[in-house]
Short mmCIF file of C-alpha atoms in Angstrom, two decimals:
data_model
loop_
_atom_site.label_atom_id
_atom_site.label_comp_id
_atom_site.label_asym_id
_atom_site.label_seq_id
_atom_site.Cartn_x
_atom_site.Cartn_y
_atom_site.Cartn_z
CA MET P 14 -29.69 -73.94 19.64
CA ILE P 15 -28.38 -70.44 20.18
CA SER P 16 -30.28 -67.40 18.90
CA TYR P 17 -28.81 -64.52 16.92
CA SER P 18 -29.32 -62.15 19.87
CA GLN P 19 -27.40 -64.51 22.19
CA LEU P 20 -24.63 -64.82 19.60
CA LEU P 21 -24.45 -61.03 19.34
CA GLN P 22 -24.11 -60.79 23.11
CA LEU P 23 -21.23 -63.27 23.07
CA VAL P 24 -19.29 -61.37 20.42
CA MET P 25 -20.15 -57.93 21.81
CA PRO P 26 -16.47 -57.00 22.58
CA GLU P 27 -15.48 -57.74 18.97
CA VAL P 28 -18.53 -55.81 17.70
CA ILE P 29 -17.61 -52.80 19.87
CA ILE P 30 -14.05 -52.75 18.49
CA ALA P 31 -15.23 -53.12 14.87
CA ILE P 32 -17.78 -50.28 15.22
CA THR P 33 -15.16 -48.12 16.94
CA ALA P 34 -12.79 -48.70 14.02
CA LEU P 35 -15.41 -47.43 11.56
CA ILE P 36 -16.20 -44.39 13.75
CA VAL P 37 -12.50 -43.50 13.98
CA LEU P 38 -12.08 -43.76 10.20
CA ALA P 39 -15.22 -41.70 9.50
CA ALA P 40 -14.28 -38.99 12.03
CA ASP P 41 -10.78 -38.65 10.60
CA LEU P 42 -11.83 -38.62 6.95
CA LEU P 43 -14.93 -36.41 7.26
CA LEU P 44 -14.09 -34.00 10.11
CA LEU P 45 -10.36 -33.87 10.81
CA ARG P 46 -8.60 -34.29 7.45
CA ASN P 47 -7.24 -30.71 7.37
CA HIS P 48 -6.30 -30.45 11.04
CA PRO P 49 -2.77 -30.86 12.52
CA THR P 50 -1.43 -34.42 12.72
CA ARG P 51 -1.13 -34.43 16.51
CA LEU P 52 -4.77 -33.37 16.97
CA ARG P 53 -5.93 -36.07 14.55
CA PHE P 54 -3.84 -38.72 16.31
CA SER P 55 -5.15 -37.54 19.71
CA VAL P 56 -8.79 -37.76 18.64
CA ALA P 57 -8.34 -41.12 16.89
CA ALA P 58 -6.42 -42.64 19.80
CA GLY P 59 -8.94 -41.20 22.27
CA LEU P 60 -11.95 -42.64 20.42
CA ALA P 61 -10.24 -46.00 19.96
CA SER P 62 -9.23 -46.12 23.63
CA ILE P 63 -12.83 -45.43 24.66
CA GLY P 64 -13.98 -48.31 22.46
CA CYS P 65 -11.33 -50.65 23.92
CA THR P 66 -12.28 -49.59 27.46
CA GLY P 67 -15.94 -50.37 26.69
CA ALA P 68 -14.93 -53.83 25.43
CA ILE P 69 -12.84 -54.42 28.58
CA LEU P 70 -15.80 -53.48 30.81
CA ARG P 71 -18.04 -55.85 28.82
CA LEU P 72 -15.54 -58.69 29.36
CA LEU P 73 -15.04 -57.97 33.08
CA LEU P 74 -18.80 -57.85 33.73
CA SER P 75 -19.43 -61.10 31.85
CA SER P 76 -19.01 -64.42 33.65
CA GLU P 77 -20.47 -66.64 30.95
CA GLN P 78 -18.81 -69.92 30.00
CA THR P 79 -20.01 -70.81 26.53
CA ASN P 80 -18.96 -73.22 23.82
CA VAL P 81 -20.83 -72.45 20.60
CA LEU P 82 -20.84 -74.74 17.54
CA ASP P 83 -18.14 -77.17 18.66
CA GLY P 84 -15.65 -74.57 19.82
CA MET P 85 -16.11 -72.03 17.03
CA LEU P 86 -16.75 -69.44 19.73
CA LEU P 87 -15.51 -70.02 23.26
CA THR P 88 -16.00 -67.80 26.29
CA ASN P 89 -14.58 -68.55 29.74
CA PRO P 90 -12.55 -66.64 32.37
CA ILE P 91 -9.12 -67.45 30.91
CA VAL P 92 -10.20 -66.37 27.42
CA HIS P 93 -11.57 -63.16 28.95
CA PHE P 94 -8.27 -62.58 30.77
CA VAL P 95 -6.26 -62.87 27.56
CA GLN P 96 -8.72 -60.64 25.68
CA VAL P 97 -8.48 -57.97 28.41
CA ALA P 98 -4.67 -58.12 28.18
CA LEU P 99 -4.85 -57.67 24.40
CA LEU P 100 -7.13 -54.64 24.73
CA VAL P 101 -4.86 -53.06 27.37
CA PHE P 102 -1.83 -53.47 25.09
CA THR P 103 -3.84 -51.94 22.24
CA ILE P 104 -4.70 -48.88 24.36
CA ILE P 105 -1.05 -48.42 25.37
CA THR P 106 0.04 -48.67 21.72
CA LEU P 107 -2.55 -46.06 20.71
CA LEU P 108 -1.42 -43.68 23.45
CA LEU P 109 2.22 -44.06 22.39
CA SER P 110 1.29 -43.22 18.79
CA VAL P 111 -0.19 -39.79 19.62
CA ASP P 112 3.10 -37.93 19.09
CA SER P 113 4.00 -39.82 15.90
CA THR P 114 4.62 -37.99 12.63
CA PHE P 115 5.32 -40.84 10.21
CA THR P 116 1.98 -40.67 8.38
CA GLU P 117 -0.91 -38.41 7.45
CA HIS P 118 -3.33 -41.34 7.14
CA ILE P 119 -4.16 -41.46 10.84
CA GLY P 120 -7.66 -42.87 10.52
CA GLU P 121 -6.47 -45.76 8.37
CA PHE P 122 -3.57 -46.51 10.75
CA VAL P 123 -5.79 -46.70 13.84
CA LEU P 124 -8.40 -48.65 11.86
CA LEU P 125 -5.79 -51.33 11.07
CA ILE P 126 -4.72 -51.58 14.72
CA LEU P 127 -8.35 -52.09 15.75
CA LEU P 128 -8.96 -54.65 12.98
CA ALA P 129 -5.87 -56.56 14.13
CA THR P 130 -7.25 -56.42 17.68
CA THR P 131 -10.59 -57.80 16.48
CA GLY P 132 -8.72 -60.66 14.78
CA MET P 133 -6.85 -61.40 18.01
CA LEU P 134 -10.06 -61.38 20.09
CA PHE P 135 -11.61 -63.98 17.77
CA LEU P 136 -8.32 -65.91 17.64
CA VAL P 137 -8.03 -66.52 21.40
CA GLY P 138 -11.78 -67.18 21.74
CA SER P 139 -11.94 -70.24 19.50
CA GLN P 140 -10.90 -73.88 19.48
CA ASN P 141 -11.82 -74.46 15.86
CA ILE P 142 -8.98 -74.60 13.32
CA LEU P 143 -11.10 -72.87 10.65
CA ILE P 144 -11.80 -69.82 12.87
CA ILE P 145 -8.21 -69.88 14.15
CA PHE P 146 -6.85 -69.73 10.59
CA ILE P 147 -9.20 -66.93 9.48
CA SER P 148 -8.47 -64.88 12.62
CA LEU P 149 -4.71 -65.36 12.20
CA GLU P 150 -4.93 -64.07 8.64
CA LEU P 151 -6.96 -61.01 9.68
CA LEU P 152 -4.25 -60.29 12.27
CA SER P 153 -1.35 -61.00 9.90
CA LEU P 154 -2.64 -58.93 6.97
CA SER P 155 -3.16 -55.95 9.27
CA LEU P 156 0.38 -56.31 10.64
CA TYR P 157 1.92 -56.47 7.14
CA ILE P 158 0.25 -53.17 6.21
CA LEU P 159 1.12 -51.53 9.53
CA THR P 160 4.79 -52.41 8.92
CA ALA P 161 4.73 -50.60 5.56
CA PHE P 162 2.80 -47.58 6.82
CA ASP P 163 5.74 -45.15 6.74
CA LYS P 164 5.65 -44.37 3.01
CA ARG P 165 8.63 -42.01 3.34
CA SER P 166 10.88 -44.90 4.36
CA PRO P 167 11.97 -47.40 1.65
CA GLN P 168 13.24 -49.67 4.44
CA SER P 169 9.73 -49.83 5.87
CA SER P 170 8.34 -51.06 2.52
CA GLU P 171 11.20 -53.55 2.14
CA ALA P 172 10.61 -54.96 5.64
CA ALA P 173 6.87 -55.24 4.95
CA LEU P 174 7.55 -57.09 1.69
CA LYS P 175 9.82 -59.59 3.47
CA TYR P 176 7.26 -59.93 6.28
CA PHE P 177 4.51 -60.56 3.72
CA LEU P 178 6.50 -63.11 1.68
CA PHE P 179 7.68 -65.10 4.70
CA GLY P 180 4.22 -64.74 6.21
CA GLY P 181 2.58 -66.08 3.06
CA MET P 182 4.92 -69.07 3.09
CA SER P 183 4.19 -69.82 6.76
CA THR P 184 0.47 -69.46 6.09
CA ALA P 185 0.75 -72.12 3.37
CA PHE P 186 2.49 -74.46 5.83
CA LEU P 187 -0.13 -73.80 8.51
CA LEU P 188 -3.02 -74.32 6.10
CA PHE P 189 -1.45 -77.55 4.85
CA GLY P 190 -1.06 -78.81 8.42
CA PHE P 191 -4.63 -77.87 9.35
CA SER P 192 -6.01 -79.51 6.20
CA LEU P 193 -4.17 -82.74 7.06
CA LEU P 194 -5.53 -82.63 10.60
CA TYR P 195 -9.04 -82.21 9.19
CA GLY P 196 -8.46 -85.04 6.75
CA LEU P 197 -7.25 -87.36 9.51
CA SER P 198 -10.01 -86.52 11.98
CA ASN P 199 -12.93 -85.30 9.84
CA SER P 200 -13.38 -82.48 12.37
CA THR P 201 -12.28 -78.87 12.82
CA ASN P 202 -12.64 -78.92 16.61
CA LEU P 203 -9.37 -79.24 18.55
CA SER P 204 -10.69 -81.70 21.17
CA GLN P 205 -12.27 -83.94 18.54
CA ILE P 206 -9.09 -83.86 16.46
CA ALA P 207 -7.07 -84.98 19.50
CA ALA P 208 -9.53 -87.80 20.26
CA THR P 209 -9.24 -89.11 16.68
CA ILE P 210 -5.50 -88.86 16.03
CA HIS P 211 -4.49 -90.29 19.42
CA ALA P 212 -2.28 -93.33 18.74
CA PRO P 213 0.83 -94.96 20.28
CA PHE P 214 2.74 -94.62 16.98
CA LEU P 215 2.39 -91.54 14.78
CA PRO P 216 1.43 -92.20 11.16
CA PRO P 217 3.50 -90.33 8.50
CA LEU P 218 0.67 -87.96 7.59
CA LEU P 219 0.24 -86.93 11.23
CA ILE P 220 3.97 -86.30 11.54
CA ILE P 221 3.79 -84.02 8.49
CA ALA P 222 0.71 -82.27 9.93
CA ILE P 223 2.48 -81.65 13.25
CA GLY P 224 5.63 -80.41 11.51
CA THR P 225 3.89 -77.97 9.19
CA THR P 226 1.68 -76.66 12.02
CA ILE P 227 4.76 -75.98 14.14
CA ILE P 228 6.42 -74.19 11.19
CA GLY P 229 3.34 -71.99 10.73
CA PHE P 230 3.15 -70.99 14.38
CA GLY P 231 6.94 -70.79 14.69
CA PHE P 232 6.83 -67.92 12.21
CA LYS P 233 4.05 -66.13 14.13
CA VAL P 234 6.03 -66.21 17.39
CA SER P 235 9.41 -65.51 15.65
CA ALA P 236 11.14 -68.63 16.95
CA PHE P 237 14.41 -69.86 15.39
CA PRO P 238 14.73 -70.82 12.48
CA PHE P 239 11.50 -69.07 11.39
CA HIS P 240 12.59 -65.65 12.61
CA PHE P 241 13.87 -64.11 9.33
CA TRP P 242 11.28 -61.35 9.28
CA ALA P 243 11.79 -60.11 12.85
CA PRO P 244 15.07 -58.08 12.66
CA ASP P 245 14.00 -56.15 9.53
CA VAL P 246 10.49 -55.48 10.80
CA TYR P 247 11.71 -54.33 14.22
CA GLN P 248 14.31 -52.06 12.59
CA SER P 249 12.18 -50.48 9.84
CA ALA P 250 8.51 -50.44 10.88
CA PRO P 251 7.01 -47.34 12.55
CA ILE P 252 7.53 -47.39 16.33
CA PRO P 253 3.80 -47.89 17.23
CA ALA P 254 3.64 -50.85 14.81
CA VAL P 255 6.73 -52.41 16.40
CA ALA P 256 5.23 -51.88 19.85
CA PHE P 257 2.00 -53.58 18.79
CA ILE P 258 3.73 -56.52 17.06
CA SER P 259 6.07 -57.16 19.99
CA SER P 260 3.38 -57.09 22.69
CA ALA P 261 -0.24 -57.78 21.77
CA SER P 262 0.38 -60.13 18.86
CA LYS P 263 2.85 -62.10 21.02
CA VAL P 264 0.23 -62.65 23.72
CA ALA P 265 -2.39 -63.84 21.23
CA SER P 266 0.00 -66.03 19.20
CA PHE P 267 1.52 -67.83 22.19
CA PHE P 268 -1.87 -68.45 23.84
CA ILE P 269 -3.38 -70.04 20.72
CA PHE P 270 -0.13 -71.93 20.00
CA PHE P 271 -0.41 -73.46 23.49
CA GLN P 272 -4.06 -74.37 22.88
CA VAL P 273 -3.48 -75.95 19.45
CA MET P 274 -0.59 -78.11 20.67
CA THR P 275 -1.91 -79.14 24.09
CA VAL P 276 -5.61 -79.52 23.21
CA GLY P 277 -5.57 -80.35 19.51
CA MET P 278 -2.58 -82.68 19.60
CA ALA P 279 -3.00 -84.27 23.02
CA GLY P 280 -1.77 -87.84 22.85
CA SER P 281 0.88 -87.07 20.21
CA GLU P 282 3.38 -85.42 22.55
CA GLY P 283 6.33 -87.80 22.42
CA SER P 284 9.14 -86.95 24.81
CA ALA P 285 11.98 -84.44 25.05
CA ALA P 286 13.59 -86.09 28.07
CA TRP P 287 17.39 -86.21 28.01
CA ARG P 288 18.51 -89.40 26.14
CA HIS P 289 14.88 -90.50 25.89
CA PHE P 290 13.68 -88.52 22.90
CA ALA P 291 10.52 -89.91 21.35
CA GLY P 292 8.72 -88.76 18.22
CA GLY P 293 6.04 -86.11 18.80
CA TRP P 294 5.55 -82.37 18.95
CA VAL P 295 7.24 -81.98 22.36
CA SER P 296 10.64 -83.15 21.10
CA GLY P 297 10.41 -80.87 18.05
CA LEU P 298 9.44 -77.83 20.10
CA ALA P 299 12.13 -78.53 22.70
CA VAL P 300 14.84 -78.38 20.03
CA ILE P 301 13.36 -75.16 18.58
CA ALA P 302 13.20 -73.63 22.08
CA ALA P 303 16.85 -74.45 22.79
CA LEU P 304 18.04 -73.09 19.43
CA SER P 305 15.94 -69.91 19.84
CA MET P 306 17.46 -69.20 23.25
CA LEU P 307 21.00 -69.80 22.02
CA PHE P 308 20.72 -68.03 18.66
CA GLY P 309 18.71 -65.01 19.86
CA ASN P 310 20.96 -64.23 22.82
CA LEU P 311 24.29 -64.84 21.07
CA VAL P 312 23.43 -62.75 17.99
CA ALA P 313 22.01 -59.93 20.13
CA ILE P 314 25.47 -59.42 21.65
CA VAL P 315 26.96 -58.09 18.39
CA GLN P 316 24.12 -55.73 17.46
CA SER P 317 24.80 -52.01 17.25
CA SER P 318 21.16 -51.06 16.55
CA MET P 319 18.81 -50.94 19.52
CA ARG P 320 15.86 -52.06 17.42
CA ARG P 321 17.72 -55.10 16.06
CA LEU P 322 18.95 -55.92 19.57
CA LEU P 323 15.33 -56.01 20.73
CA ALA P 324 14.41 -58.19 17.74
CA TYR P 325 17.03 -60.83 18.56
CA SER P 326 16.10 -60.51 22.22
CA ALA P 327 12.49 -61.29 21.18
CA ILE P 328 13.68 -64.47 19.43
CA ALA P 329 15.42 -65.52 22.65
CA HIS P 330 12.34 -64.78 24.75
CA ALA P 331 10.26 -66.83 22.31
CA GLY P 332 12.54 -69.74 23.24
CA TYR P 333 11.82 -69.20 26.95
CA MET P 334 8.08 -69.07 26.32
CA LEU P 335 8.20 -72.30 24.29
CA LEU P 336 9.33 -74.03 27.52
CA ALA P 337 5.79 -73.61 28.80
CA ILE P 338 4.33 -75.39 25.77
CA VAL P 339 6.93 -78.15 26.00
CA SER P 340 6.06 -78.82 29.66
CA HIS P 341 2.28 -78.30 28.94
CA THR P 342 0.84 -78.44 32.45
CA GLN P 343 -1.78 -76.28 34.14
CA TRP P 344 1.02 -74.40 35.93
CA SER P 345 2.93 -73.88 32.71
CA LEU P 346 -0.09 -72.16 31.11
CA ALA P 347 -0.24 -69.77 34.08
CA ALA P 348 3.53 -69.24 33.85
CA LEU P 349 3.30 -68.58 30.11
CA LEU P 350 0.54 -65.98 30.51
CA TYR P 351 2.33 -64.21 33.38
CA TYR P 352 5.60 -64.20 31.41
CA VAL P 353 4.21 -63.02 28.09
CA VAL P 354 2.13 -60.23 29.70
CA THR P 355 5.01 -58.86 31.78
CA TYR P 356 7.39 -59.27 28.83
CA GLY P 357 4.94 -57.25 26.72
CA LEU P 358 4.85 -54.44 29.32
CA ALA P 359 8.65 -54.20 29.54
CA THR P 360 9.07 -54.39 25.76
CA LEU P 361 6.43 -51.72 25.15
CA GLY P 362 8.25 -49.39 27.56
CA THR P 363 11.65 -50.08 25.98
CA ILE P 364 10.35 -49.45 22.46
CA ALA P 365 8.70 -46.22 23.62
CA VAL P 366 12.06 -44.99 24.97
CA VAL P 367 13.81 -46.02 21.74
CA GLY P 368 11.15 -44.08 19.81
CA VAL P 369 11.82 -40.89 21.80
CA VAL P 370 15.60 -41.13 21.36
CA GLU P 371 15.28 -41.99 17.67
CA LYS P 372 12.98 -39.04 17.03
CA GLN P 373 15.54 -36.69 18.58
CA THR P 374 18.69 -38.15 16.98
CA ASP P 375 17.35 -39.74 13.76
CA SER P 376 19.03 -43.01 14.69
CA ASP P 377 18.61 -45.99 16.99
CA HIS P 378 22.36 -46.73 17.12
CA LEU P 379 23.56 -47.64 20.59
CA SER P 380 25.86 -44.58 20.58
CA CYS P 381 22.73 -42.38 20.59
CA PHE P 382 21.99 -43.63 24.11
CA GLU P 383 25.34 -42.43 25.51
CA GLY P 384 24.83 -40.13 28.47
CA LEU P 385 21.06 -40.43 28.26
CA SER P 386 20.85 -40.34 32.07
CA ARG P 387 22.03 -36.69 31.99
CA ARG P 388 19.78 -35.73 29.08
CA ALA P 389 16.56 -37.46 30.21
CA PRO P 390 16.87 -38.83 33.80
CA THR P 391 13.29 -40.11 34.14
CA LEU P 392 13.36 -41.85 30.79
CA SER P 393 16.72 -43.42 31.64
CA LEU P 394 15.45 -44.74 34.97
CA CYS P 395 12.46 -46.33 33.23
CA LEU P 396 14.76 -47.88 30.59
CA PHE P 397 16.91 -49.21 33.44
CA ILE P 398 13.84 -50.93 34.93
CA PHE P 399 12.65 -52.36 31.60
CA LEU P 400 16.01 -53.83 30.57
CA LEU P 401 16.72 -55.36 33.98
CA SER P 402 13.23 -56.87 33.96
CA LEU P 403 13.84 -58.37 30.51
CA SER P 404 17.10 -59.88 31.77
CA GLY P 405 15.35 -61.31 34.86
CA ILE P 406 16.84 -59.29 37.72
CA PRO P 407 14.87 -59.20 41.04
CA PRO P 408 12.62 -57.69 42.25
CA LEU P 409 11.20 -56.85 38.84
CA ALA P 410 8.39 -58.65 37.01
CA GLY P 411 10.76 -60.35 34.58
CA PHE P 412 12.54 -62.12 37.45
CA PHE P 413 9.39 -63.68 38.81
CA GLY P 414 8.23 -64.51 35.26
CA LYS P 415 11.42 -66.48 34.56
CA PHE P 416 11.43 -68.05 38.03
CA PHE P 417 7.82 -69.25 37.67
CA LEU P 418 8.37 -70.42 34.08
CA PHE P 419 11.51 -72.40 34.91
CA SER P 420 9.93 -73.81 38.11
CA SER P 421 6.85 -75.01 36.26
CA THR P 422 9.07 -76.67 33.63
CA LEU P 423 11.14 -78.33 36.36
CA ALA P 424 7.95 -79.54 38.05
CA ALA P 425 6.96 -81.19 34.78
CA THR P 426 10.24 -83.12 34.72
CA HIS P 427 8.81 -85.45 37.37
CA GLU P 428 6.28 -86.52 34.76
CA SER P 429 8.38 -86.39 31.61
CA ASP P 430 11.66 -87.24 33.35
CA GLY P 431 14.36 -85.02 32.04
CA LEU P 432 13.62 -81.49 30.84
CA LEU P 433 16.45 -80.28 33.07
CA TRP P 434 18.73 -79.81 30.04
CA LEU P 435 16.37 -77.14 28.72
CA ILE P 436 16.40 -75.30 32.05
CA VAL P 437 20.22 -75.34 32.09
CA ILE P 438 20.28 -73.75 28.61
CA ALA P 439 17.63 -71.21 29.65
CA ILE P 440 19.58 -70.13 32.76
CA ALA P 441 22.89 -69.95 30.89
CA THR P 442 21.43 -67.88 28.06
CA SER P 443 19.70 -65.60 30.58
CA ALA P 444 23.17 -64.81 31.93
CA VAL P 445 24.27 -63.99 28.38
CA SER P 446 21.29 -61.66 27.92
CA LEU P 447 22.30 -59.76 31.06
CA TYR P 448 25.59 -58.89 29.32
CA TYR P 449 24.06 -57.11 26.32
CA TYR P 450 21.35 -55.39 28.35
CA LEU P 451 24.05 -54.07 30.70
CA GLN P 452 26.05 -52.87 27.69
CA VAL P 453 23.10 -50.60 26.84
CA LEU P 454 22.78 -49.37 30.43
CA LYS P 455 26.55 -48.74 30.54
CA ARG P 456 26.15 -46.33 27.62
CA VAL P 457 23.15 -44.69 29.32
CA TYR P 458 24.71 -44.19 32.77
CA VAL P 459 28.52 -44.39 32.41
CA ALA P 460 29.38 -42.94 28.99
CA ASN P 461 29.49 -39.18 28.52
CA PRO P 462 26.96 -37.59 26.18
CA PRO P 463 28.27 -36.11 22.89
CA SER P 464 29.50 -32.54 23.43
CA GLU P 465 26.97 -31.07 20.98
CA ALA P 466 24.04 -33.14 22.26
CA ASP P 467 20.97 -31.32 23.57
CA ASP P 468 18.61 -32.48 26.30
CA ILE P 469 16.03 -35.03 25.12
CA ARG P 470 12.55 -33.53 24.83
CA VAL P 471 10.05 -36.12 26.02
CA PRO P 472 6.36 -35.60 25.15
CA VAL P 473 4.25 -35.41 28.32
CA LEU P 474 1.86 -38.22 27.34
CA THR P 475 4.69 -40.55 26.29
CA GLN P 476 6.57 -39.90 29.53
CA ALA P 477 3.42 -40.57 31.57
CA VAL P 478 2.80 -43.88 29.76
CA VAL P 479 6.44 -44.95 30.14
CA VAL P 480 6.47 -44.12 33.86
CA LEU P 481 3.19 -46.02 34.31
CA LEU P 482 4.65 -49.06 32.51
CA ALA P 483 7.81 -48.94 34.64
CA GLY P 484 5.73 -48.67 37.83
CA THR P 485 3.63 -51.67 36.74
CA VAL P 486 6.76 -53.74 36.05
CA VAL P 487 8.07 -52.97 39.55
CA LEU P 488 4.66 -53.60 41.17
CA LEU P 489 4.18 -56.98 39.46
CA GLY P 490 7.70 -57.96 40.49
CA CYS P 491 7.15 -57.08 44.16
CA ALA P 492 3.55 -58.39 44.26
CA PRO P 493 3.22 -61.02 41.48
CA HIS P 494 0.08 -62.44 43.11
CA LEU P 495 -1.89 -59.41 41.87
CA LEU P 496 -1.73 -60.86 38.35
CA LEU P 497 -0.97 -64.50 39.06
CA GLN P 498 -3.97 -65.05 41.32
CA TRP P 499 -6.28 -63.74 38.59
CA ILE P 500 -4.70 -66.12 36.04
CA LEU P 501 -4.83 -69.19 38.31
CA GLU P 502 -8.46 -68.59 39.30
CA ALA P 503 -9.41 -68.14 35.64
CA ILE P 504 -7.66 -71.40 34.67
CA HIS P 505 -9.34 -73.22 37.57
CA ILE P 506 -12.84 -71.99 36.68
CA ALA P 507 -12.28 -72.75 32.98
CA GLY P 508 -11.31 -76.31 33.95
CA LEU P 509 -8.02 -76.29 32.04
#
């Protein structure tokens, strides 16, 4: 039996973030309401970053491995790694929001980011479908509101409404799937569910449960054909909200998606091997992964908006990341975490650059990036690094991420005999992605800037964060073991 004090110790990072959120809101409402927006954002982001740093230190200093109440609360090194990554992405998002001017409700905005972070910390630290569902909803509701936070933009409200409606529908599917899993197993714990539903032939109710669960999570990770919300949200939400949705929420969603499918539905995999398809969640996810890679990359080619290009690129990258769940080995979990973290870093940097250009030109059209290398050389160099990393060019982090991900999927083909067709599609679509990323860089470095265009003014803090992100992307590409060794050791100690 665990005491309340022990339970409080286990959830201390979440408690720190929740208390920080209340402090930020109180400070902004009671002390800073009449001060300039930048000062209020600086104070709020500073306080929130201090809280996140405190939570990171608490996680790094804790080596406990605990499983409380049948997986309702789980602590082990790999959970701590993911939680640290989420907190780092939150800090970066907060720092990038300091120069924003889209709202006067700064305390409420930062509060929602911290509440979403609290939801993600609980989400990745549980193997209980009840806690997973509640945490997902805390995260999702915060993201819907963050998307609509620019009240001066009707497009922002429209995107939030679409996000909310599609999100509500996916939540209904996910809840239906979870309720069927509970009905079939009489348990809410993922391991116990897997032990109960394990059978050579899948009963119809289990097939429906698997299908609706995949639909629910497919929406969260913006995989095809559940991606409808992504282009509008990426195009219309405030830049810090887009940065947060495309980085931190991706890490949390993919990690728990991997856990639900590989732990909760172990024994119901089926097969996605070429010409040997067998019913199960692997075959379904393999088809979704292939369609996401094809659709996302092909549609991104014809985009003229940088934000929409990144949205379709995110759909394609979701397809790559699904390869790790399809192959579901110990190596594929490590590959997934390395890929999604480095993808988040490159995407955060790209969105920060788009935010600077958009603020100066009032548009994110690709033509606004023409001649950017002469108007903001440092920013252009960083954008060059981010886009080449996203396309998988060596020696950047994105190259090693794709190499490790594809290698781990190929290694799994010895067991499942035939996932090579997915790797062929992944490599071919990666070549396609290089085309549209280079089209952007061609405008940045080859095209001449408009004759009336002024130099781009880059805020000092934003430039420092972007340079730091670019340096990290290069470092993790040249020395991937710095991150990979941490992940592998954590997986080994956690016994996954």
